[in-house]
Amino acid sequence: MAGKNVASDPVSLIHPRSLKNLSYHLQSLVRGRLWLKILIGMMLGIITGLALGPSAGLVDTQLSYIIGEWLALPGYIFLALLQMIVIPLVFASIIRGIAAGEDMQQLKQVGLRTVAYFIATTVFAILVGLGLALLISPGSYISSEMVQQTLGTGAPAAVNSTAGAQGSAPAGLDVASVPAMITTILPTNPLGALATGQMLQEVSMTIVRWSMLLAPLAVFGLICKFTINLGIDALLGMLVYVGTVLLGLLVLLAAYMLIVFAVSGKGPLGFMSSIRDVLLLAFSTSSSAAVMPLSIKTAEEKVGVRPSISQFVIPLGATINMNGTALYQSVATVFLAQVFGVELGFWALVLLMITVVGASIGTPSTPGVGIVILAMILGSVGVPTAGIALIIGVDRILDMSRTAVNVTGDIVTCVVMDKWVGGKKSARQELAEAEKDERQRRELGEDVIVN
């Protein structure tokens, strides 16, 4: 049986199973409608939190705090697992991005311009996100004091201390601090844990899968606890945060349409109509990688991009061109900084921008990992990563939206590079030659990579 030699794959040499297993299980979770389960968990958490909260008067105030802590235990564990997989996940994705460029000649012709364009548009997306977050100030719509009492302003309560649990419950109720104490068993750096013999690599990847399966229950428990402690007003304040991110994505999408019109003369409606199918699939799967074959086919057949451009730019863009994610991470960081009262000066914003650019390059194109990378970004500017618990309930909606924008950015980049980098052959000629080569491979019984 002819096929790709596993030994020739640099990623397989470094991570023989982890990336493949993670990708497979994440795709199975998408097929299992994990997003719907998370939304259901969020709604049930709100309802349960309102019923158990002091304002309802159904449960004693002290008892409601204790119940909230125990219901939030799966969420605490989920947050600890997110922190634990940040380092290996980023490392593996960067290695995969480096290994993606197989055609060195194509890399020489298009690579530098494509990467420069990716970085420029990523910086623009970050500036849009920072500008809107600072202008709208979504964090001001949520009580900072109540959030800080619930989560703590230092290290994440669910990982490093019991301060958050103790802060949200009346003094003397030690039973309420037990859930946070349980999560301290999990190491936040699995690479360091491997060095000290705390766990095996295979176990860590199994925990990755467990963390995603735990997500709906985690959202239920965390939202329930925060509704008990903060009330419905805090959740209504989250709508401002969601609106800020969606507004930023619309601005970014409008900028893409201007670029397409300036470069190719295509109108926004016509262009969006031609890529409609791939955007709907991207919105549904929340994965740039999952829609990559359809993205390439759409760019070639409906947008008119040369295959030599699309088959280089889109796979590379699926790894390092995450403008929608970069915008979301910028808004989320400023939002949580405002909630926790962390002052972000000029140099802190510069550091944030540099960190987000680097993180967007290393973000895997799989659903849900944007919030994992966010934990690293928050730590770089001194914002408590426990704040992730505040935004995880609405992350699925934002994940679907920003993935669609990311895929749009990849196709727009193809249009730009197709015009910027000249070629001896037209898109129609290259497509005809590609079809001819494919027929020859089929006749010879060789493997064919079908887009």
Short mmCIF file of C-alpha atoms in Angstrom, two decimals:
data_model
loop_
_atom_site.label_atom_id
_atom_site.label_comp_id
_atom_site.label_asym_id
_atom_site.label_seq_id
_atom_site.Cartn_x
_atom_site.Cartn_y
_atom_site.Cartn_z
CA MET A 1 0.00 0.00 0.00
CA ALA A 2 1.45 3.28 -1.12
CA GLY A 3 1.24 6.06 1.37
CA LYS A 4 3.03 8.74 3.27
CA ASN A 5 5.96 7.44 5.24
CA VAL A 6 5.34 8.32 8.86
CA ALA A 7 9.05 8.51 9.53
CA SER A 8 9.36 11.36 7.05
CA ASP A 9 6.94 13.52 8.99
CA PRO A 10 8.86 15.76 11.44
CA VAL A 11 5.80 16.13 13.62
CA SER A 12 5.35 12.38 13.86
CA LEU A 13 8.97 12.01 14.90
CA ILE A 14 8.53 14.48 17.74
CA HIS A 15 4.94 13.72 18.73
CA PRO A 16 4.15 10.28 17.26
CA ARG A 17 0.62 10.20 18.62
CA SER A 18 -0.28 13.36 20.49
CA LEU A 19 -1.24 15.70 17.65
CA LYS A 20 -3.06 13.04 15.68
CA ASN A 21 -4.97 11.86 18.73
CA LEU A 22 -5.84 15.40 19.80
CA SER A 23 -7.06 16.32 16.30
CA TYR A 24 -9.11 13.13 16.02
CA HIS A 25 -10.81 13.51 19.38
CA LEU A 26 -11.53 17.22 18.90
CA GLN A 27 -13.18 16.45 15.57
CA SER A 28 -15.25 13.72 17.22
CA LEU A 29 -16.34 16.24 19.84
CA VAL A 30 -17.44 18.63 17.11
CA ARG A 31 -19.48 15.86 15.51
CA GLY A 32 -20.95 15.16 18.94
CA ARG A 33 -22.16 18.77 19.18
CA LEU A 34 -20.00 19.73 22.12
CA TRP A 35 -20.90 23.37 21.48
CA LEU A 36 -24.58 22.60 22.06
CA LYS A 37 -23.80 20.76 25.28
CA ILE A 38 -21.78 23.76 26.49
CA LEU A 39 -24.61 26.17 25.70
CA ILE A 40 -27.06 23.90 27.54
CA GLY A 41 -24.67 23.74 30.49
CA MET A 42 -24.45 27.52 30.50
CA MET A 43 -28.24 27.96 30.55
CA LEU A 44 -28.72 25.33 33.25
CA GLY A 45 -25.95 26.97 35.28
CA ILE A 46 -27.70 30.33 35.12
CA ILE A 47 -31.05 28.85 36.14
CA THR A 48 -29.54 26.80 38.98
CA GLY A 49 -27.45 29.74 40.18
CA LEU A 50 -30.47 32.03 40.31
CA ALA A 51 -32.42 29.39 42.23
CA LEU A 52 -29.63 28.83 44.76
CA GLY A 53 -28.57 32.47 45.05
CA PRO A 54 -29.26 34.57 48.16
CA SER A 55 -31.72 36.75 46.25
CA ALA A 56 -34.08 33.79 45.71
CA GLY A 57 -34.14 32.95 49.42
CA LEU A 58 -34.59 29.22 48.81
CA VAL A 59 -31.27 28.25 50.42
CA ASP A 60 -29.36 29.70 53.37
CA THR A 61 -26.71 32.19 52.22
CA GLN A 62 -23.76 30.32 53.74
CA LEU A 63 -25.01 27.00 52.37
CA SER A 64 -25.45 28.49 48.90
CA TYR A 65 -21.77 29.52 48.86
CA ILE A 66 -20.70 25.99 49.85
CA ILE A 67 -22.93 24.40 47.20
CA GLY A 68 -21.54 26.81 44.63
CA GLU A 69 -17.97 25.81 45.42
CA TRP A 70 -18.69 22.11 45.05
CA LEU A 71 -20.66 22.59 41.85
CA ALA A 72 -17.70 24.56 40.49
CA LEU A 73 -15.23 21.74 41.22
CA PRO A 74 -15.37 20.35 37.64
CA GLY A 75 -14.73 23.88 36.41
CA TYR A 76 -11.71 24.27 38.67
CA ILE A 77 -10.30 21.00 37.37
CA PHE A 78 -11.02 22.09 33.79
CA LEU A 79 -9.10 25.34 34.30
CA ALA A 80 -6.16 23.45 35.77
CA LEU A 81 -6.14 21.11 32.79
CA LEU A 82 -6.18 24.08 30.41
CA GLN A 83 -3.10 25.51 32.09
CA MET A 84 -1.39 22.14 32.00
CA ILE A 85 -1.62 21.70 28.22
CA VAL A 86 -0.57 25.22 27.19
CA ILE A 87 3.16 24.53 26.87
CA PRO A 88 3.09 21.22 24.93
CA LEU A 89 0.23 22.38 22.70
CA VAL A 90 1.98 25.59 21.64
CA PHE A 91 5.28 23.74 21.14
CA ALA A 92 3.68 21.07 18.97
CA SER A 93 1.77 23.57 16.84
CA ILE A 94 4.88 25.64 16.13
CA ILE A 95 6.73 22.50 15.03
CA ARG A 96 3.82 21.61 12.78
CA GLY A 97 3.84 25.10 11.23
CA ILE A 98 7.55 24.82 10.45
CA ALA A 99 7.06 21.39 8.92
CA ALA A 100 4.20 22.61 6.69
CA GLY A 101 6.49 24.22 4.09
CA GLU A 102 7.54 21.28 1.96
CA ASP A 103 8.12 23.05 -1.40
CA MET A 104 11.25 25.14 -0.85
CA GLN A 105 10.98 26.82 -4.25
CA GLN A 106 7.45 27.94 -3.50
CA LEU A 107 8.60 29.09 -0.09
CA LYS A 108 11.26 31.31 -1.67
CA GLN A 109 8.78 32.88 -4.10
CA VAL A 110 5.84 33.51 -1.83
CA GLY A 111 6.93 32.77 1.73
CA LEU A 112 8.43 36.07 2.84
CA ARG A 113 5.64 38.18 1.37
CA THR A 114 2.95 35.93 2.79
CA VAL A 115 4.43 35.91 6.28
CA ALA A 116 4.95 39.70 6.19
CA TYR A 117 1.32 40.15 5.14
CA PHE A 118 0.13 37.80 7.88
CA ILE A 119 2.04 39.71 10.54
CA ALA A 120 0.81 43.09 9.25
CA THR A 121 -2.85 42.04 9.26
CA THR A 122 -2.45 40.41 12.68
CA VAL A 123 -1.08 43.66 14.11
CA PHE A 124 -4.02 45.51 12.54
CA ALA A 125 -6.48 43.06 14.10
CA ILE A 126 -4.85 43.49 17.52
CA LEU A 127 -5.01 47.28 17.22
CA VAL A 128 -8.71 47.07 16.36
CA GLY A 129 -9.34 44.82 19.35
CA LEU A 130 -7.37 46.99 21.77
CA GLY A 131 -8.97 50.17 20.45
CA LEU A 132 -12.52 48.88 20.84
CA ALA A 133 -11.85 47.32 24.26
CA LEU A 134 -10.32 50.53 25.60
CA LEU A 135 -13.06 52.66 24.04
CA ILE A 136 -16.07 50.58 25.11
CA SER A 137 -14.49 49.33 28.37
CA PRO A 138 -16.65 46.19 28.70
CA GLY A 139 -15.07 45.32 32.05
CA SER A 140 -16.68 48.35 33.65
CA TYR A 141 -20.11 46.77 33.26
CA ILE A 142 -19.26 44.05 35.79
CA SER A 143 -18.64 44.57 39.51
CA SER A 144 -14.87 44.26 39.93
CA GLU A 145 -15.09 43.82 43.70
CA MET A 146 -17.50 40.91 43.49
CA VAL A 147 -15.47 39.15 40.79
CA GLN A 148 -12.25 39.61 42.76
CA GLN A 149 -13.90 38.22 45.88
CA THR A 150 -15.10 35.22 43.91
CA LEU A 151 -11.95 34.45 41.92
CA GLY A 152 -9.16 36.25 43.76
CA THR A 153 -6.78 38.75 42.12
CA GLY A 154 -3.59 36.75 42.38
CA ALA A 155 -2.83 33.30 41.05
CA PRO A 156 -5.83 31.30 39.88
CA ALA A 157 -7.77 30.06 42.85
CA ALA A 158 -8.50 26.80 41.13
CA VAL A 159 -4.85 26.01 40.61
CA ASN A 160 -2.46 27.60 43.02
CA SER A 161 -4.34 28.49 46.16
CA THR A 162 -7.63 28.37 47.98
CA ALA A 163 -7.95 32.13 48.15
CA GLY A 164 -10.71 32.27 45.58
CA ALA A 165 -12.82 29.71 47.32
CA GLN A 166 -12.30 31.28 50.72
CA GLY A 167 -12.96 34.73 49.32
CA SER A 168 -16.33 33.74 47.94
CA ALA A 169 -17.60 32.05 51.08
CA PRO A 170 -17.97 33.31 54.64
CA ALA A 171 -14.99 32.83 56.92
CA GLY A 172 -14.75 29.59 58.83
CA LEU A 173 -16.41 27.38 56.23
CA ASP A 174 -13.42 25.15 55.51
CA VAL A 175 -15.55 22.69 53.57
CA ALA A 176 -15.94 25.30 50.85
CA SER A 177 -12.18 25.38 50.25
CA VAL A 178 -11.88 21.64 49.65
CA PRO A 179 -12.67 21.80 45.89
CA ALA A 180 -9.89 24.32 45.28
CA MET A 181 -7.50 22.22 47.35
CA ILE A 182 -8.28 19.17 45.21
CA THR A 183 -7.20 20.94 42.03
CA THR A 184 -3.75 21.74 43.43
CA ILE A 185 -2.90 18.09 42.76
CA LEU A 186 -2.68 18.86 39.04
CA PRO A 187 0.65 20.34 37.85
CA THR A 188 0.40 23.51 35.75
CA ASN A 189 3.51 22.64 33.71
CA PRO A 190 3.44 19.06 32.42
CA LEU A 191 6.90 19.36 30.88
CA GLY A 192 8.28 20.17 34.30
CA ALA A 193 6.19 17.36 35.74
CA LEU A 194 7.69 14.96 33.21
CA ALA A 195 11.17 16.06 34.26
CA THR A 196 10.37 15.38 37.90
CA GLY A 197 8.64 12.08 37.17
CA GLN A 198 5.11 13.16 38.15
CA MET A 199 3.43 11.77 35.03
CA LEU A 200 3.92 10.10 31.70
CA GLN A 201 3.45 11.75 28.32
CA GLU A 202 0.66 9.42 27.31
CA VAL A 203 -1.24 10.27 30.48
CA SER A 204 -0.99 14.00 29.75
CA MET A 205 -2.56 13.56 26.31
CA THR A 206 -5.34 11.47 27.82
CA ILE A 207 -6.03 14.35 30.19
CA VAL A 208 -6.36 16.67 27.19
CA ARG A 209 -9.23 14.56 25.94
CA TRP A 210 -10.77 14.42 29.40
CA SER A 211 -10.64 18.19 29.70
CA MET A 212 -12.74 18.67 26.57
CA LEU A 213 -15.26 16.07 27.70
CA LEU A 214 -15.49 17.89 31.03
CA ALA A 215 -16.22 21.25 29.39
CA PRO A 216 -20.06 21.20 29.54
CA LEU A 217 -20.08 20.22 33.22
CA ALA A 218 -17.35 22.77 33.89
CA VAL A 219 -19.38 25.55 32.30
CA PHE A 220 -22.46 24.52 34.28
CA GLY A 221 -20.63 24.55 37.61
CA LEU A 222 -18.70 27.76 37.00
CA ILE A 223 -21.66 29.72 35.67
CA CYS A 224 -23.79 28.41 38.55
CA LYS A 225 -21.21 29.52 41.11
CA PHE A 226 -20.77 32.96 39.55
CA THR A 227 -24.50 33.49 39.31
CA ILE A 228 -24.81 32.64 43.01
CA ASN A 229 -22.04 35.07 43.96
CA LEU A 230 -22.36 37.82 41.37
CA GLY A 231 -26.00 37.69 40.33
CA ILE A 232 -27.61 38.12 36.95
CA ASP A 233 -26.17 41.63 36.52
CA ALA A 234 -22.68 40.22 35.91
CA LEU A 235 -23.97 37.88 33.23
CA LEU A 236 -25.79 40.72 31.52
CA GLY A 237 -22.51 42.63 31.60
CA MET A 238 -20.95 39.79 29.62
CA LEU A 239 -23.17 40.77 26.70
CA VAL A 240 -21.13 43.96 26.36
CA TYR A 241 -17.94 41.88 26.14
CA VAL A 242 -19.46 39.60 23.49
CA GLY A 243 -20.72 42.61 21.55
CA THR A 244 -17.26 44.21 21.63
CA VAL A 245 -15.63 41.10 20.16
CA LEU A 246 -18.29 40.69 17.46
CA LEU A 247 -18.02 44.38 16.54
CA GLY A 248 -14.26 44.00 16.18
CA LEU A 249 -14.72 40.95 13.93
CA LEU A 250 -17.11 42.94 11.75
CA VAL A 251 -14.55 45.75 11.43
CA LEU A 252 -11.90 43.19 10.47
CA LEU A 253 -14.24 41.61 7.92
CA ALA A 254 -14.98 45.03 6.41
CA ALA A 255 -11.23 45.66 6.11
CA TYR A 256 -10.87 42.35 4.24
CA MET A 257 -13.58 43.39 1.79
CA LEU A 258 -11.79 46.68 1.13
CA ILE A 259 -8.55 44.80 0.45
CA VAL A 260 -10.28 42.44 -2.00
CA PHE A 261 -11.94 45.33 -3.81
CA ALA A 262 -8.69 47.31 -4.01
CA VAL A 263 -6.67 44.34 -5.28
CA SER A 264 -9.10 42.51 -7.57
CA GLY A 265 -12.05 44.86 -8.06
CA LYS A 266 -14.50 42.27 -6.68
CA GLY A 267 -17.43 43.64 -4.72
CA PRO A 268 -18.06 42.54 -1.11
CA LEU A 269 -21.38 40.84 -1.86
CA GLY A 270 -20.02 38.87 -4.81
CA PHE A 271 -16.92 37.79 -2.93
CA MET A 272 -18.83 36.73 0.20
CA SER A 273 -21.30 34.82 -1.96
CA SER A 274 -18.47 32.88 -3.61
CA ILE A 275 -17.00 31.78 -0.26
CA ARG A 276 -20.31 31.31 1.56
CA ASP A 277 -20.13 27.52 1.82
CA VAL A 278 -16.67 27.41 3.36
CA LEU A 279 -17.61 30.13 5.86
CA LEU A 280 -20.68 28.21 7.00
CA LEU A 281 -18.59 25.09 7.48
CA ALA A 282 -15.92 27.05 9.35
CA PHE A 283 -18.59 28.58 11.60
CA SER A 284 -19.99 25.12 12.33
CA THR A 285 -16.70 23.32 13.00
CA SER A 286 -14.69 26.16 14.62
CA SER A 287 -11.61 24.69 12.93
CA SER A 288 -9.58 26.25 10.12
CA ALA A 289 -7.83 22.93 9.57
CA ALA A 290 -11.08 21.01 9.17
CA VAL A 291 -12.20 23.25 6.30
CA MET A 292 -8.77 23.56 4.67
CA PRO A 293 -9.55 21.29 1.68
CA LEU A 294 -12.77 23.20 0.96
CA SER A 295 -10.93 26.52 1.42
CA ILE A 296 -8.37 25.52 -1.22
CA LYS A 297 -11.06 24.32 -3.62
CA THR A 298 -13.10 27.51 -3.12
CA ALA A 299 -10.07 29.75 -3.66
CA GLU A 300 -9.18 27.97 -6.89
CA GLU A 301 -12.58 27.31 -8.46
CA LYS A 302 -14.78 30.16 -7.20
CA VAL A 303 -12.31 32.97 -6.49
CA GLY A 304 -9.91 32.20 -9.35
CA VAL A 305 -6.65 31.88 -7.41
CA ARG A 306 -3.78 29.87 -8.91
CA PRO A 307 -3.31 26.46 -7.26
CA SER A 308 0.38 27.20 -6.69
CA ILE A 309 -0.71 30.09 -4.46
CA SER A 310 -3.74 28.60 -2.72
CA GLN A 311 -2.07 25.28 -1.89
CA PHE A 312 0.78 27.11 -0.18
CA VAL A 313 -0.97 30.06 1.47
CA ILE A 314 -4.03 28.33 2.95
CA PRO A 315 -2.21 25.49 4.77
CA LEU A 316 0.26 28.04 6.13
CA GLY A 317 -2.53 30.46 7.02
CA ALA A 318 -4.45 27.76 8.86
CA THR A 319 -1.53 27.65 11.30
CA ILE A 320 -0.21 31.20 11.56
CA ASN A 321 -2.92 33.53 10.19
CA MET A 322 -5.32 33.82 13.13
CA ASN A 323 -6.42 37.44 12.93
CA GLY A 324 -9.88 36.84 14.36
CA THR A 325 -8.37 34.93 17.26
CA ALA A 326 -5.78 37.67 17.84
CA LEU A 327 -8.55 40.29 18.00
CA TYR A 328 -10.55 38.17 20.43
CA GLN A 329 -7.53 37.57 22.67
CA SER A 330 -6.79 41.29 22.76
CA VAL A 331 -10.33 42.20 23.76
CA ALA A 332 -10.51 39.38 26.31
CA THR A 333 -7.22 40.40 27.95
CA VAL A 334 -8.22 44.06 28.27
CA PHE A 335 -11.69 43.04 29.47
CA LEU A 336 -10.32 40.81 32.24
CA ALA A 337 -7.71 43.42 33.17
CA GLN A 338 -10.53 45.92 33.65
CA VAL A 339 -12.55 43.42 35.69
CA PHE A 340 -9.60 42.61 38.00
CA GLY A 341 -8.44 46.21 38.22
CA VAL A 342 -5.10 45.52 36.52
CA GLU A 343 -3.69 48.69 35.00
CA LEU A 344 -2.34 48.18 31.48
CA GLY A 345 0.03 51.00 30.62
CA PHE A 346 1.60 51.76 27.25
CA TRP A 347 4.44 49.25 27.57
CA ALA A 348 2.08 46.61 28.92
CA LEU A 349 -0.04 47.05 25.79
CA VAL A 350 3.08 46.79 23.62
CA LEU A 351 4.03 43.57 25.41
CA LEU A 352 0.47 42.34 24.97
CA MET A 353 0.62 43.04 21.25
CA ILE A 354 3.92 41.18 20.84
CA THR A 355 2.63 38.24 22.88
CA VAL A 356 -0.62 38.00 20.92
CA VAL A 357 1.24 38.11 17.59
CA GLY A 358 3.47 35.26 18.73
CA ALA A 359 0.56 33.33 20.19
CA SER A 360 -1.55 33.68 17.04
CA ILE A 361 1.30 32.19 15.02
CA GLY A 362 1.43 29.21 17.35
CA THR A 363 -2.32 28.68 17.81
CA PRO A 364 -3.49 25.29 16.49
CA SER A 365 -6.42 25.49 14.07
CA THR A 366 -8.64 23.26 16.19
CA PRO A 367 -11.81 24.22 18.08
CA GLY A 368 -11.55 25.58 21.59
CA VAL A 369 -7.78 26.03 21.83
CA GLY A 370 -7.92 29.82 21.50
CA ILE A 371 -8.97 30.04 25.14
CA VAL A 372 -6.08 27.74 26.07
CA ILE A 373 -3.58 30.11 24.47
CA LEU A 374 -5.35 33.00 26.21
CA ALA A 375 -4.16 31.62 29.55
CA MET A 376 -0.56 32.18 28.48
CA ILE A 377 -1.31 35.70 27.22
CA LEU A 378 -3.03 36.70 30.45
CA GLY A 379 -0.05 35.56 32.48
CA SER A 380 2.35 37.63 30.37
CA VAL A 381 0.69 40.91 31.40
CA GLY A 382 -0.17 39.98 34.99
CA VAL A 383 -3.89 39.31 34.57
CA PRO A 384 -5.16 36.36 36.69
CA THR A 385 -5.83 33.37 34.45
CA ALA A 386 -8.73 32.42 36.71
CA GLY A 387 -10.64 35.08 34.78
CA ILE A 388 -11.01 32.55 31.98
CA ALA A 389 -13.81 31.05 34.05
CA LEU A 390 -15.75 34.28 33.54
CA ILE A 391 -15.66 34.14 29.73
CA ILE A 392 -15.67 30.43 28.98
CA GLY A 393 -19.45 30.26 28.96
CA VAL A 394 -19.69 32.56 25.93
CA ASP A 395 -16.50 31.39 24.23
CA ARG A 396 -18.17 28.89 21.93
CA ILE A 397 -20.18 31.56 20.14
CA LEU A 398 -17.08 33.72 19.76
CA ASP A 399 -14.98 30.72 18.67
CA MET A 400 -17.37 29.96 15.81
CA SER A 401 -17.40 33.60 14.71
CA ARG A 402 -13.66 34.19 14.81
CA THR A 403 -12.95 30.94 12.94
CA ALA A 404 -15.12 32.14 10.05
CA VAL A 405 -13.15 35.40 10.01
CA ASN A 406 -9.85 33.49 10.14
CA VAL A 407 -10.82 31.43 7.09
CA THR A 408 -11.93 34.58 5.27
CA GLY A 409 -8.51 36.07 5.98
CA ASP A 410 -6.77 33.04 4.46
CA ILE A 411 -8.74 33.30 1.22
CA VAL A 412 -8.23 37.07 1.05
CA THR A 413 -4.50 36.48 1.46
CA CYS A 414 -4.65 34.12 -1.53
CA VAL A 415 -6.24 36.89 -3.60
CA VAL A 416 -3.55 39.37 -2.54
CA MET A 417 -0.65 36.98 -3.20
CA ASP A 418 -2.14 35.91 -6.53
CA LYS A 419 -1.94 39.53 -7.70
CA TRP A 420 1.26 40.43 -5.86
CA VAL A 421 3.35 37.44 -6.98
CA GLY A 422 3.36 37.12 -10.75
CA GLY A 423 3.20 33.78 -12.51
CA LYS A 424 3.80 32.46 -16.00
CA LYS A 425 0.56 30.47 -15.98
CA SER A 426 -3.00 31.49 -15.30
CA ALA A 427 -5.20 29.88 -12.69
CA ARG A 428 -7.08 27.99 -15.42
CA GLN A 429 -3.85 26.61 -16.88
CA GLU A 430 -2.57 25.49 -13.49
CA LEU A 431 -5.89 23.82 -12.68
CA ALA A 432 -5.84 21.98 -16.02
CA GLU A 433 -2.29 20.75 -15.37
CA ALA A 434 -3.21 19.68 -11.85
CA GLU A 435 -6.14 17.64 -13.16
CA LYS A 436 -3.86 16.05 -15.77
CA ASP A 437 -1.29 15.12 -13.13
CA GLU A 438 -4.02 13.68 -10.95
CA ARG A 439 -5.28 11.45 -13.77
CA GLN A 440 -1.74 10.23 -14.42
CA ARG A 441 -1.24 9.36 -10.76
CA ARG A 442 -4.51 7.44 -10.71
CA GLU A 443 -3.46 5.48 -13.79
CA LEU A 444 -0.11 4.66 -12.19
CA GLY A 445 -1.77 3.69 -8.92
CA GLU A 446 0.02 6.40 -6.93
CA ASP A 447 -1.42 8.27 -3.97
CA VAL A 448 -3.45 11.33 -4.89
CA ILE A 449 -3.97 14.22 -2.53
CA VAL A 450 -7.51 15.32 -3.17
CA ASN A 451 -8.48 18.82 -2.14
#
